[in-house]
Structure formats: structure tokens, C-alpha cells
Short mmCIF file of C-alpha atoms and ligand atoms in Angstrom, two decimals:
data_model
loop_
_atom_site.label_atom_id
_atom_site.label_comp_id
_atom_site.label_asym_id
_atom_site.label_seq_id
_atom_site.Cartn_x
_atom_site.Cartn_y
_atom_site.Cartn_z
CA MET N 243 27.39 -76.39 65.28
CA ALA N 244 25.95 -79.21 63.18
CA ASN N 245 22.16 -78.99 63.11
CA ASP N 246 21.58 -81.66 60.53
CA THR N 247 23.42 -83.98 58.25
CA ALA N 248 23.58 -84.50 54.48
CA TYR N 249 24.73 -87.79 53.01
CA LEU N 250 26.90 -88.23 49.96
CA LYS N 251 27.31 -91.64 48.40
CA VAL N 252 30.29 -92.01 46.10
CA ASP N 253 32.16 -95.16 44.99
CA GLY N 254 29.87 -97.23 47.22
CA GLN N 255 30.94 -95.33 50.32
CA GLU N 256 28.58 -93.05 52.22
CA TYR N 257 29.89 -89.83 53.78
CA GLU N 258 28.17 -87.76 56.45
CA LEU N 259 28.33 -84.05 55.74
CA PRO N 260 27.31 -81.75 58.61
CA ILE N 261 24.84 -78.99 57.79
CA HIS N 262 25.41 -75.65 59.54
CA LYS N 263 22.69 -73.07 59.94
CA GLY N 264 23.47 -69.38 60.34
CA THR N 265 21.21 -66.75 61.89
CA LEU N 266 19.75 -65.99 58.46
CA GLY N 267 20.20 -67.31 54.93
CA ASN N 268 20.66 -70.70 53.35
CA PRO N 269 22.21 -73.43 55.51
CA VAL N 270 25.60 -74.65 54.30
CA ILE N 271 26.77 -78.21 53.76
CA ASP N 272 30.25 -78.69 55.21
CA VAL N 273 32.12 -80.51 52.44
CA SER N 274 35.46 -80.91 54.20
CA ALA N 275 34.83 -84.69 54.34
CA PHE N 276 35.31 -84.71 50.54
CA GLN N 277 39.02 -84.52 51.16
CA LYS N 278 38.90 -88.04 52.63
CA ALA N 279 36.76 -89.24 49.72
CA GLY N 280 39.34 -88.04 47.18
CA TYR N 281 36.91 -85.61 45.55
CA TRP N 282 36.80 -81.85 45.29
CA THR N 283 33.76 -79.68 44.79
CA TYR N 284 33.34 -77.88 41.45
CA ASP N 285 31.60 -74.50 41.55
CA PRO N 286 32.77 -72.09 38.81
CA GLY N 287 32.14 -68.49 39.83
CA PHE N 288 31.63 -69.56 43.49
CA LYS N 289 27.89 -69.47 42.95
CA VAL N 290 27.07 -71.76 45.89
CA THR N 291 30.30 -71.72 47.87
CA ALA N 292 30.61 -70.08 51.30
CA PRO N 293 34.33 -70.00 52.12
CA VAL N 294 33.83 -68.07 55.38
CA GLU N 295 31.58 -67.55 58.37
CA SER N 296 30.89 -63.84 58.90
CA LYS N 297 28.88 -61.57 61.20
CA ILE N 298 29.27 -58.35 59.20
CA THR N 299 26.75 -58.23 56.34
CA TYR N 300 23.75 -60.28 55.27
CA ILE N 301 22.15 -60.25 51.83
CA ASN N 302 18.96 -61.93 50.67
CA GLY N 303 19.00 -61.47 46.92
CA GLU N 304 15.47 -62.80 46.39
CA LYS N 305 13.91 -60.45 48.95
CA GLY N 306 16.22 -57.53 48.10
CA GLU N 307 17.51 -57.38 51.68
CA LEU N 308 20.86 -55.99 52.82
CA LEU N 309 21.79 -55.79 56.50
CA HIS N 310 24.97 -54.43 58.05
CA ARG N 311 25.51 -55.76 61.57
CA GLY N 312 21.80 -56.64 61.47
CA TYR N 313 20.52 -53.17 60.46
CA PRO N 314 18.67 -52.72 57.12
CA ILE N 315 20.57 -50.58 54.63
CA ASP N 316 17.68 -48.15 54.03
CA GLN N 317 17.48 -47.39 57.78
CA LEU N 318 21.22 -46.82 57.91
CA ALA N 319 21.27 -44.68 54.76
CA ASP N 320 18.44 -42.47 56.04
CA ASN N 321 19.46 -42.18 59.69
CA ALA N 322 23.17 -42.83 60.14
CA GLU N 323 26.26 -41.08 58.86
CA TYR N 324 28.83 -43.03 56.86
CA LEU N 325 31.38 -42.94 59.68
CA GLU N 326 28.83 -44.42 62.09
CA VAL N 327 28.28 -47.24 59.58
CA CYS N 328 32.06 -47.69 59.35
CA TYR N 329 32.20 -47.99 63.15
CA ALA N 330 29.43 -50.62 63.08
CA LEU N 331 31.18 -52.62 60.35
CA LEU N 332 34.46 -52.54 62.26
CA HIS N 333 33.21 -52.98 65.81
CA GLY N 334 29.98 -54.97 65.59
CA ASP N 335 27.39 -52.28 66.42
CA LEU N 336 26.60 -48.61 65.93
CA PRO N 337 28.53 -46.37 68.34
CA ASN N 338 27.10 -44.65 71.41
CA ALA N 339 27.76 -40.91 71.74
CA GLU N 340 31.14 -41.37 73.45
CA GLN N 341 32.33 -44.06 71.02
CA LYS N 342 31.19 -41.91 68.11
CA ALA N 343 33.08 -38.83 69.32
CA ASP N 344 36.22 -40.88 69.88
CA PHE N 345 36.01 -42.63 66.49
CA TYR N 346 35.31 -39.41 64.55
CA ASP N 347 38.17 -37.71 66.35
CA LYS N 348 40.57 -40.53 65.46
CA VAL N 349 39.51 -40.65 61.79
CA LEU N 350 39.52 -36.88 61.31
CA SER N 351 42.95 -36.54 62.92
CA HIS N 352 44.48 -39.08 60.50
CA THR N 353 43.30 -37.56 57.22
CA GLY N 354 46.68 -36.10 56.28
CA VAL N 355 49.29 -38.02 54.32
CA HIS N 356 53.06 -37.84 54.62
CA GLU N 357 54.49 -35.05 52.45
CA GLN N 358 56.77 -37.59 50.81
CA LEU N 359 53.74 -39.50 49.56
CA ARG N 360 53.02 -36.57 47.25
CA LYS N 361 56.18 -37.46 45.31
CA PHE N 362 54.68 -40.84 44.39
CA PHE N 363 52.09 -39.07 42.30
CA GLU N 364 54.75 -37.48 40.15
CA GLY N 365 55.81 -40.93 38.93
CA PHE N 366 52.49 -41.32 37.09
CA ARG N 367 51.73 -39.86 33.68
CA ARG N 368 49.57 -36.81 34.12
CA ASP N 369 46.73 -38.49 32.23
CA ALA N 370 46.88 -41.74 34.26
CA HIS N 371 43.52 -43.18 35.25
CA PRO N 372 42.90 -42.27 38.91
CA MET N 373 42.21 -45.96 39.69
CA ALA N 374 45.73 -46.81 38.47
CA VAL N 375 47.05 -44.10 40.79
CA MET N 376 44.96 -45.45 43.69
CA VAL N 377 46.31 -48.99 43.25
CA GLY N 378 49.89 -47.73 43.40
CA VAL N 379 49.56 -45.11 46.13
CA VAL N 380 47.39 -47.16 48.52
CA GLY N 381 49.80 -50.10 48.13
CA ALA N 382 52.65 -47.67 48.81
CA LEU N 383 51.20 -46.77 52.22
CA SER N 384 52.78 -50.02 53.46
CA ALA N 385 56.15 -48.38 52.80
CA PHE N 386 55.18 -45.49 55.10
CA TYR N 387 53.78 -47.47 58.01
CA HIS N 388 56.06 -50.50 57.97
CA ASP N 389 56.30 -50.28 61.78
CA HIS N 390 52.57 -51.08 62.04
CA LEU N 391 52.21 -53.98 59.65
CA ASP N 392 52.07 -56.84 62.17
CA VAL N 393 48.64 -58.27 61.41
CA THR N 394 48.83 -60.58 64.42
CA ASP N 395 48.69 -57.54 66.74
CA PRO N 396 45.07 -56.28 67.21
CA LYS N 397 46.28 -52.76 68.14
CA GLN N 398 48.28 -52.44 64.94
CA ARG N 399 45.33 -53.77 62.91
CA ASP N 400 43.00 -51.20 64.52
CA ILE N 401 45.25 -48.22 63.85
CA THR N 402 45.73 -49.42 60.26
CA ALA N 403 41.94 -49.55 59.81
CA ILE N 404 41.63 -45.95 61.05
CA ARG N 405 44.49 -44.80 58.83
CA LEU N 406 42.96 -46.41 55.76
CA ILE N 407 39.46 -44.99 56.31
CA ALA N 408 40.93 -41.55 57.09
CA LYS N 409 43.49 -41.30 54.29
CA ILE N 410 41.63 -42.89 51.40
CA PRO N 411 39.53 -39.75 50.65
CA THR N 412 42.69 -37.63 50.71
CA ILE N 413 44.48 -39.97 48.30
CA ALA N 414 41.36 -40.22 46.11
CA ALA N 415 41.08 -36.42 45.85
CA MET N 416 44.84 -36.17 45.19
CA SER N 417 44.54 -38.70 42.36
CA TYR N 418 41.93 -36.40 40.77
CA LYS N 419 43.86 -33.17 41.35
CA TYR N 420 46.98 -34.76 39.87
CA THR N 421 45.27 -35.75 36.62
CA LYS N 422 43.64 -32.29 36.49
CA GLY N 423 46.96 -30.54 36.99
CA GLU N 424 45.73 -28.64 40.06
CA PRO N 425 47.53 -28.38 43.41
CA PHE N 426 46.56 -30.87 46.09
CA MET N 427 44.30 -29.43 48.79
CA TYR N 428 45.12 -30.31 52.41
CA PRO N 429 42.26 -31.94 54.34
CA ARG N 430 40.23 -29.64 56.60
CA ASN N 431 39.27 -31.27 59.85
CA ASP N 432 36.51 -28.77 60.57
CA PHE N 433 34.51 -30.45 57.80
CA ASN N 434 32.75 -33.77 58.17
CA TYR N 435 33.97 -36.78 56.17
CA ALA N 436 31.89 -36.17 53.01
CA GLU N 437 32.32 -32.38 53.09
CA ASN N 438 36.07 -32.77 53.46
CA PHE N 439 36.23 -35.05 50.44
CA LEU N 440 34.20 -32.60 48.32
CA TYR N 441 36.41 -29.74 49.53
CA MET N 442 39.62 -31.58 48.59
CA MET N 443 38.10 -32.40 45.18
CA PHE N 444 36.68 -29.02 44.21
CA ALA N 445 38.41 -26.26 46.21
CA THR N 446 41.51 -24.60 44.78
CA PRO N 447 44.11 -22.35 46.43
CA ALA N 448 42.36 -19.47 44.66
CA ASP N 449 39.05 -20.49 46.26
CA VAL N 450 39.81 -21.85 49.74
CA ASP N 451 36.50 -20.47 50.98
CA TYR N 452 34.77 -22.98 48.73
CA LYS N 453 31.36 -23.73 50.25
CA VAL N 454 30.12 -27.30 50.25
CA ASP N 455 26.43 -27.57 49.34
CA PRO N 456 24.73 -29.51 52.20
CA VAL N 457 22.45 -31.39 49.74
CA ILE N 458 25.50 -32.58 47.83
CA ALA N 459 27.40 -33.46 51.01
CA ARG N 460 24.46 -35.51 52.29
CA ALA N 461 24.11 -37.28 48.92
CA MET N 462 27.86 -38.01 48.94
CA ASP N 463 27.62 -39.43 52.45
CA LYS N 464 24.71 -41.65 51.34
CA ILE N 465 26.70 -42.87 48.33
CA PHE N 466 29.52 -43.80 50.74
CA THR N 467 27.07 -45.62 53.06
CA LEU N 468 25.40 -47.52 50.22
CA HIS N 469 28.78 -48.77 49.00
CA ALA N 470 30.33 -49.47 52.42
CA ASP N 471 30.12 -53.25 52.31
CA HIS N 472 28.50 -56.01 50.34
CA GLU N 473 29.33 -59.35 51.88
CA GLN N 474 31.66 -61.76 50.00
CA ASN N 475 31.71 -60.03 46.59
CA ALA N 476 34.65 -60.29 44.18
CA SER N 477 36.75 -57.49 45.71
CA THR N 478 36.06 -58.45 49.35
CA SER N 479 36.87 -62.08 48.55
CA THR N 480 40.08 -60.83 46.91
CA VAL N 481 40.97 -58.90 50.07
CA ARG N 482 40.23 -61.93 52.26
CA LEU N 483 42.19 -64.29 50.00
CA THR N 484 45.14 -61.89 49.91
CA ALA N 485 44.95 -61.36 53.68
CA SER N 486 44.91 -65.14 54.23
CA THR N 487 48.57 -65.18 53.18
CA GLY N 488 49.41 -62.78 56.02
CA ALA N 489 50.01 -59.91 53.55
CA ASN N 490 49.92 -56.41 55.05
CA PRO N 491 46.54 -54.61 55.08
CA TYR N 492 47.59 -51.79 52.71
CA ALA N 493 48.63 -54.35 50.09
CA CYS N 494 45.37 -56.26 50.66
CA ILE N 495 43.28 -53.11 50.15
CA ALA N 496 45.27 -52.32 46.99
CA ALA N 497 44.33 -55.84 45.78
CA GLY N 498 40.68 -55.04 46.55
CA ILE N 499 40.93 -51.83 44.52
CA VAL N 500 42.27 -53.82 41.56
CA ALA N 501 39.40 -56.31 41.75
CA LEU N 502 36.84 -53.52 42.07
CA TRP N 503 38.13 -51.78 38.95
CA GLY N 504 36.61 -54.35 36.55
CA PRO N 505 33.46 -53.24 34.66
CA SER N 506 31.46 -56.22 35.98
CA HIS N 507 32.04 -54.92 39.51
CA GLY N 508 32.88 -51.38 40.63
CA GLY N 509 33.78 -50.21 37.16
CA ALA N 510 30.08 -50.40 36.26
CA ASN N 511 29.15 -46.84 37.31
CA GLU N 512 31.84 -45.46 35.02
CA ALA N 513 30.71 -47.88 32.30
CA VAL N 514 27.15 -46.53 32.63
CA LEU N 515 28.30 -43.05 31.61
CA THR N 516 30.51 -44.44 28.81
CA MET N 517 27.46 -46.32 27.55
CA LEU N 518 25.33 -43.16 27.67
CA ASP N 519 28.02 -41.40 25.61
CA GLU N 520 27.95 -44.25 23.11
CA ILE N 521 24.14 -44.13 22.81
CA GLY N 522 24.39 -40.37 22.32
CA SER N 523 20.73 -39.33 22.33
CA VAL N 524 17.25 -40.54 23.28
CA ASP N 525 16.58 -41.14 19.59
CA ASN N 526 19.11 -43.99 19.58
CA VAL N 527 17.80 -45.83 22.66
CA GLU N 528 15.51 -48.24 20.76
CA GLU N 529 18.34 -49.25 18.42
CA TYR N 530 20.72 -49.74 21.36
CA MET N 531 18.15 -51.95 23.11
CA GLU N 532 18.03 -54.17 20.01
CA LYS N 533 21.82 -54.55 20.24
CA VAL N 534 21.45 -55.56 23.90
CA LYS N 535 18.83 -58.16 22.98
CA ARG N 536 21.09 -59.54 20.26
CA LYS N 537 23.65 -59.86 23.10
CA GLU N 538 26.12 -57.66 21.28
CA VAL N 539 26.39 -55.39 24.33
CA ARG N 540 25.26 -55.42 27.97
CA LEU N 541 23.21 -52.69 29.53
CA MET N 542 25.65 -51.36 32.09
CA GLY N 543 24.19 -50.60 35.52
CA PHE N 544 21.54 -53.31 35.10
CA GLY N 545 21.43 -56.78 36.64
CA HIS N 546 23.18 -58.19 39.67
CA ARG N 547 24.66 -61.55 40.58
CA VAL N 548 22.82 -61.67 43.89
CA TYR N 549 19.79 -59.35 43.68
CA LYS N 550 17.32 -60.91 41.31
CA ASN N 551 14.25 -58.81 42.22
CA PHE N 552 15.57 -55.45 43.26
CA ASP N 553 18.71 -53.95 44.71
CA PRO N 554 17.75 -52.29 48.05
CA ARG N 555 20.62 -49.83 47.60
CA ALA N 556 19.24 -48.81 44.20
CA LYS N 557 15.92 -47.89 45.82
CA VAL N 558 17.60 -45.46 48.25
CA MET N 559 19.93 -44.24 45.51
CA LYS N 560 17.03 -43.49 43.17
CA GLU N 561 15.39 -41.35 45.88
CA THR N 562 18.68 -39.54 46.46
CA CYS N 563 19.08 -39.13 42.71
CA ASP N 564 15.65 -37.47 42.42
CA GLU N 565 16.46 -35.30 45.46
CA VAL N 566 19.81 -34.13 44.08
CA LEU N 567 18.55 -33.47 40.56
CA GLY N 568 15.54 -31.60 41.99
CA ALA N 569 17.59 -29.55 44.48
CA LEU N 570 20.21 -28.59 41.94
CA GLY N 571 17.64 -28.04 39.20
CA ILE N 572 19.86 -29.86 36.78
CA THR N 573 18.75 -30.63 33.27
CA ASP N 574 21.27 -32.53 31.23
CA PRO N 575 20.52 -34.49 28.03
CA LYS N 576 22.65 -37.38 29.40
CA LEU N 577 20.45 -37.62 32.49
CA GLU N 578 17.32 -37.46 30.37
CA LEU N 579 18.73 -40.30 28.29
CA ALA N 580 19.44 -42.34 31.44
CA MET N 581 15.86 -41.88 32.63
CA LYS N 582 14.49 -43.00 29.26
CA LEU N 583 16.71 -46.09 29.38
CA GLU N 584 15.51 -46.90 32.89
CA LYS N 585 11.85 -46.56 31.84
CA ILE N 586 12.20 -48.83 28.80
CA ALA N 587 14.23 -51.46 30.65
CA LEU N 588 11.72 -51.61 33.50
CA GLU N 589 8.87 -52.28 31.06
CA ASP N 590 10.48 -54.35 28.30
CA PRO N 591 9.75 -58.12 28.70
CA TYR N 592 13.39 -59.00 27.79
CA PHE N 593 14.60 -57.24 30.95
CA VAL N 594 11.58 -58.07 33.11
CA GLU N 595 11.84 -61.82 32.32
CA ARG N 596 15.52 -61.85 33.23
CA ASN N 597 15.00 -59.76 36.39
CA LEU N 598 17.35 -57.10 35.07
CA TYR N 599 16.71 -54.04 37.24
CA PRO N 600 18.85 -50.93 37.58
CA ASN N 601 21.49 -51.61 40.21
CA VAL N 602 23.07 -49.14 42.63
CA ASP N 603 25.69 -48.16 40.06
CA PHE N 604 23.12 -46.95 37.55
CA TYR N 605 21.82 -44.25 39.92
CA SER N 606 25.13 -43.49 41.64
CA GLY N 607 26.65 -42.79 38.20
CA ILE N 608 23.87 -40.32 37.46
CA ILE N 609 24.17 -38.55 40.85
CA LEU N 610 27.94 -38.33 40.62
CA LYS N 611 27.68 -36.82 37.15
CA ALA N 612 25.06 -34.34 38.38
CA ILE N 613 27.30 -33.12 41.21
CA GLY N 614 30.24 -32.61 38.89
CA ILE N 615 32.38 -35.65 39.69
CA PRO N 616 34.24 -36.72 36.54
CA THR N 617 33.46 -40.19 35.23
CA SER N 618 37.00 -41.47 35.80
CA MET N 619 36.51 -40.85 39.55
CA PHE N 620 33.34 -42.95 39.91
CA THR N 621 35.08 -46.22 40.71
CA VAL N 622 37.56 -44.37 42.94
CA ILE N 623 34.62 -43.17 45.04
CA PHE N 624 33.31 -46.72 45.23
CA ALA N 625 36.76 -47.90 46.39
CA LEU N 626 36.90 -45.10 48.96
CA ALA N 627 33.57 -46.18 50.45
CA ARG N 628 34.25 -49.94 50.23
CA THR N 629 37.55 -49.62 52.10
CA ALA N 630 35.55 -49.75 55.36
CA GLY N 631 33.98 -53.07 54.31
CA TRP N 632 37.26 -54.54 53.10
CA ILE N 633 39.15 -53.66 56.26
CA SER N 634 36.27 -54.94 58.46
CA HIS N 635 36.43 -58.31 56.73
CA LEU N 636 40.20 -58.37 57.09
CA LEU N 637 39.92 -57.64 60.83
CA GLU N 638 37.19 -60.26 61.26
CA MET N 639 39.38 -62.81 59.53
CA HIS N 640 42.41 -62.00 61.64
CA SER N 641 40.47 -62.14 64.90
CA ALA N 642 40.04 -65.94 64.62
CA PRO N 643 42.18 -68.83 63.30
CA PHE N 644 42.10 -69.16 59.51
CA ASN N 645 43.76 -71.11 56.72
CA ILE N 646 45.48 -69.70 53.68
CA GLY N 647 42.90 -69.62 50.87
CA ARG N 648 43.82 -72.24 48.31
CA PRO N 649 41.10 -73.38 45.87
CA ARG N 650 41.41 -76.58 43.86
CA GLN N 651 40.79 -77.08 40.13
CA LEU N 652 39.46 -79.51 37.58
CA TYR N 653 42.51 -80.10 35.39
CA THR N 654 41.60 -80.70 31.73
CA GLY N 655 45.02 -80.13 30.15
CA GLU N 656 47.38 -82.62 28.52
CA VAL N 657 49.53 -85.34 30.06
CA ARG N 658 52.68 -85.84 27.95
CA SER N 659 56.40 -86.46 27.99
CA CYS N 660 58.79 -83.85 26.58
CA ILE N 661 61.79 -86.17 26.19
CA HIS N 662 61.05 -87.23 22.62
CA LYS N 663 59.96 -83.75 21.51
CA LEU N 664 63.07 -81.99 22.85
CA LYS N 665 65.51 -84.57 21.44
CA SER N 666 64.06 -84.76 17.90
CA PRO N 667 65.95 -82.61 15.34
N1 ACO A 67 22.41 -56.36 30.09
C1 ACO A 67 21.81 -57.24 29.26
N2 ACO A 67 21.61 -58.53 29.55
C2 ACO A 67 22.05 -58.96 30.74
C3 ACO A 67 22.69 -58.10 31.67
C4 ACO A 67 22.86 -56.75 31.30
N3 ACO A 67 23.43 -55.89 32.13
N4 ACO A 67 23.02 -58.80 32.78
C5 ACO A 67 22.61 -60.05 32.57
N5 ACO A 67 22.03 -60.16 31.35
C6 ACO A 67 21.36 -61.33 30.77
C7 ACO A 67 22.38 -62.35 30.27
O1 ACO A 67 22.72 -62.14 28.93
C8 ACO A 67 21.63 -63.63 30.52
O2 ACO A 67 20.67 -63.78 29.48
P1 ACO A 67 20.25 -65.27 28.95
O3 ACO A 67 19.55 -65.91 30.11
O4 ACO A 67 19.40 -65.02 27.75
O5 ACO A 67 21.56 -65.95 28.60
C9 ACO A 67 20.84 -63.39 31.82
O6 ACO A 67 20.65 -61.96 31.83
C10 ACO A 67 21.57 -63.82 33.07
O7 ACO A 67 22.89 -63.24 33.02
P2 ACO A 67 24.14 -63.76 33.86
O8 ACO A 67 25.40 -63.29 33.18
O9 ACO A 67 24.02 -65.20 34.17
O10 ACO A 67 23.98 -62.97 35.21
P3 ACO A 67 25.06 -62.86 36.32
O11 ACO A 67 24.32 -62.91 37.60
O12 ACO A 67 26.17 -63.82 36.17
O13 ACO A 67 25.67 -61.40 36.04
C11 ACO A 67 26.32 -59.15 36.29
C12 ACO A 67 25.62 -60.35 36.94
C13 ACO A 67 27.79 -59.49 35.97
C14 ACO A 67 26.31 -57.99 37.30
C15 ACO A 67 25.57 -58.76 34.99
O14 ACO A 67 24.21 -58.50 35.27
C16 ACO A 67 26.20 -57.58 34.26
O15 ACO A 67 27.15 -57.76 33.49
N6 ACO A 67 25.68 -56.34 34.51
C17 ACO A 67 26.25 -55.16 33.91
C18 ACO A 67 27.44 -54.69 34.74
C19 ACO A 67 27.04 -54.06 36.05
O16 ACO A 67 26.15 -53.21 36.10
N7 ACO A 67 27.74 -54.47 37.12
C20 ACO A 67 27.52 -53.90 38.44
C21 ACO A 67 27.10 -54.93 39.40
S1 ACO A 67 26.67 -54.15 40.90
C22 ACO A 67 28.12 -53.88 41.72
O17 ACO A 67 29.16 -54.44 41.48
C23 ACO A 67 28.03 -52.90 42.84
#
């Protein structure tokens, strides 16, 4: 609905551009009339472009607000389980008791993968990065469920969403076991979602009675919840753009995993630990900060494109971080170094002036390290959790008419003729 109108005057002609207002957030100016005017909009990095209308997630970067289906993230993280949040993302609201039982039952009964899928792993070098394995194996799921790839059929889309949310932890744990050279552990459906993931990661055939620490399982579940969705970020936009071609959901999620891998996005939590390794000890922090200020390096796990005051997920994650470190009584020089870095960055005018606060990845990296997850698995865990968001956006997109995503460009290349060049000796 058009609530107001903006006017654009170009080449002496005035165009009326409808303004649409959502429930929350900035209104948007509908620029489709530009097509008639013979102009395109130019917005590198999509800083002010809203290519979709969505009801899933709302972010207010200035206020540090994040809502999923209208519920604040801190309320969800403290009171709901990750699978309940998944249900809300997929279906529009948190489940009632019956819906919850049915959804949990469906997810937990789909956690296994086809035995033949195990063979895919053998095609990778044993030291392959688990994200590389994830990209290949998740994409390969489309070869296993080719009878359910019709994205125009809501039933097939729904079962695919369940399969993805259920199988991703199994594939993630397998990608770790493979690089570790340990046998894959079959999922155990008597565990909850987070416990099952930890079991598949850390149990071995010699230790099938492996006990999952409830503090760790709860922290893991919170990490999943805090990473479940984040509006139209780079990986979600990649999934939507890929899905706009009609590509199958497994391939779209594999595309999302690729986009997430980059260090400016989901690769940041791994990059935080790599940076801590590079700094080495608390004695080198001051010197490293000087390098950051000279713009030779970036402080990984700090800053955010959208949150310019604080990241609401980081607040919950910091509390969880303190809880986990306290409960496990862990003292690690790397964690001490991280805390020193956080303290300096929060006080130093360079970071304060630029609103560079620790983001969710700074604390999640520290928690994951404390609970024994290897650094190379950090982004995999992010991908596991974000699959719910990606698939929810894909379903939302497919539930209404949409166009193939096709941005324009400002061409600044040459205009030439090759005839003379090719014919000259
Ligand atoms: N360390 C040091 N300086 C930084 C950092 C950082 N992490 N981030 C931004 N800056 C500085 C820039 O140099 C720039 O300084 P200037 O004004 O003197 O030129 C200013 O802050 C603004 O930076 P931009 O690049 O314009 O900020 P943008 O919003 O485009 O970048 C980004 C956001 C990519 C997340 C950036 O902060 C960054 O690279 N952070 C480190 C990587 C990271 O932690 N990513 C995880 C994001 S959260 C997630 O994906 C879940």
C-alpha cells in the first residue's frame, strides 16, 4: 500500500514514486518507475536497497534490536529452545504444545543420512576444511532427494525444510569426524537437538556412553538460536537470489554456506581465533592495536554493518560466555587475551568513535573454543544454525509471486571495435 509519495525530477520530467511503510523500520521508496525514466539506481553494497518484503526478522541497528516473528532475540534465547525458534521462523509463530511435539518428532526422525552419502566424504582430502566438505555434501543432498525438488509444491518445500534442519547437524559432525579420522557417529534420537550434535561430535565407538554436559548443551542451543536468522544479510540474500532462479533448495542452501564462509560474514568467529593466535600473548595487544589503527589489519569479531551501537546477540552471548567459562572453570591464556582485547577496544577512542563493539562472533568464538570445538568448525556451526533462517526465507519467497533477481550495473568499461585490431599483422 502506498502511504505517501516521493517525487523525482529528472530531464525536466517529474516522476511519482510511492512510499511504502512496513510495521517497523524505515519506509521504502518504490523506484520501479525509474525503469520508465531510463535510469537505474546505484547502491554499491546494497546499503539502502530493500529487494524484498518480509515478515520473518526485523533489525534496528541503531537501537540494537533484533526480532524474529516479532519476538525480541534475548527473550527467545533465554526462554525458547532452538527448534521452537526454527518453528517460528518457518511457520510465523512459536508452536503450541501439540505443534511443538509434532515438529520435534519430525525433525528428530529425519536426522539420519543415507548410507551412500558417507561415500561422498571419502572424495575429500582428509585435511579438507569442513566448510568445503559442507558445501559439497549439502549440495549433494539434491542428488538423494531428487523426487522432492519441486519448489512449486508447498508439501515438498516443507519436507525439504525439515530434512535440511534435521540433517545439517549430522553432516556437520561427519565433516569434523572425517577430518579427524574418527568413525562417524549415528544420531541418537533420545537426545535433544543440541545434545545430539555434541554427541555426534565428541562421542566415539569406544565411548558411546559419552555424557553431554547440560551447561554446554544449553550454551550450544543458545548459539544456534542467536545465529538462526538475521534478515537480508549476504548469505540470506544469496539464498534468495539463487532461489529466485527456481534452483532446488539444497543447492540454494549450499550457496548460502559458500557466502557465509567469507571472513567478513560467518568466517569471522574462526578469524577471531586466528587473530588471537597471531597476537600470541597479552603483552602484544598494544602493538596489535596500533596495527589496527594504522589500518594494516582489522580487529576480527568487532564492528557490524547494521548494528552501530551494540549487537543484541552479543549481549546474550557475553552472558553465556561468562556462564560457560565459570561453570567449566576454564582458564586459558587465549581467553584471557580475548578479554583484554575486549576491554581495550571498549575503552579506546578509536573504537568508541567508530562504534566498533564486539559482535556475536567474538563471544561465540570464545565459547566454542572453551567447549572444545575446533576453530575450523566455528563457521560450520554458524551454517548449521542459519540453515533455519535460509530455508524460512526461501519458503517465504516461494509462497508468493516473485521475479528472478537480476541487478543492473553502471558500466564504466571501454567501447571499441575489434576489426582493426584482429586484422593487423
Ligand atoms: N577493525 C578495525 N576497524 C574497523 C573494523 C574492525 N573490525 N570494522 C570497521 N572498521 C573501521 C573502518 O576501517 C572504518 O574506519 P574509517 O571510518 O576510519 O575509514 C570504519 O570502521 C567503518 O568501517 P566500514 O568498513 O565502513 O564498516 P562496514 O559496516 O562496511 O563493515 C564489517 C562491517 C564488514 C562487519 C566490519 O566491521 C568488519 O570487517 N569487521 C570484522 C569482521 C567481522 O567481525 N565480521 C562479522 C560480522 S557479524 C556476522 O556476520 C554475524
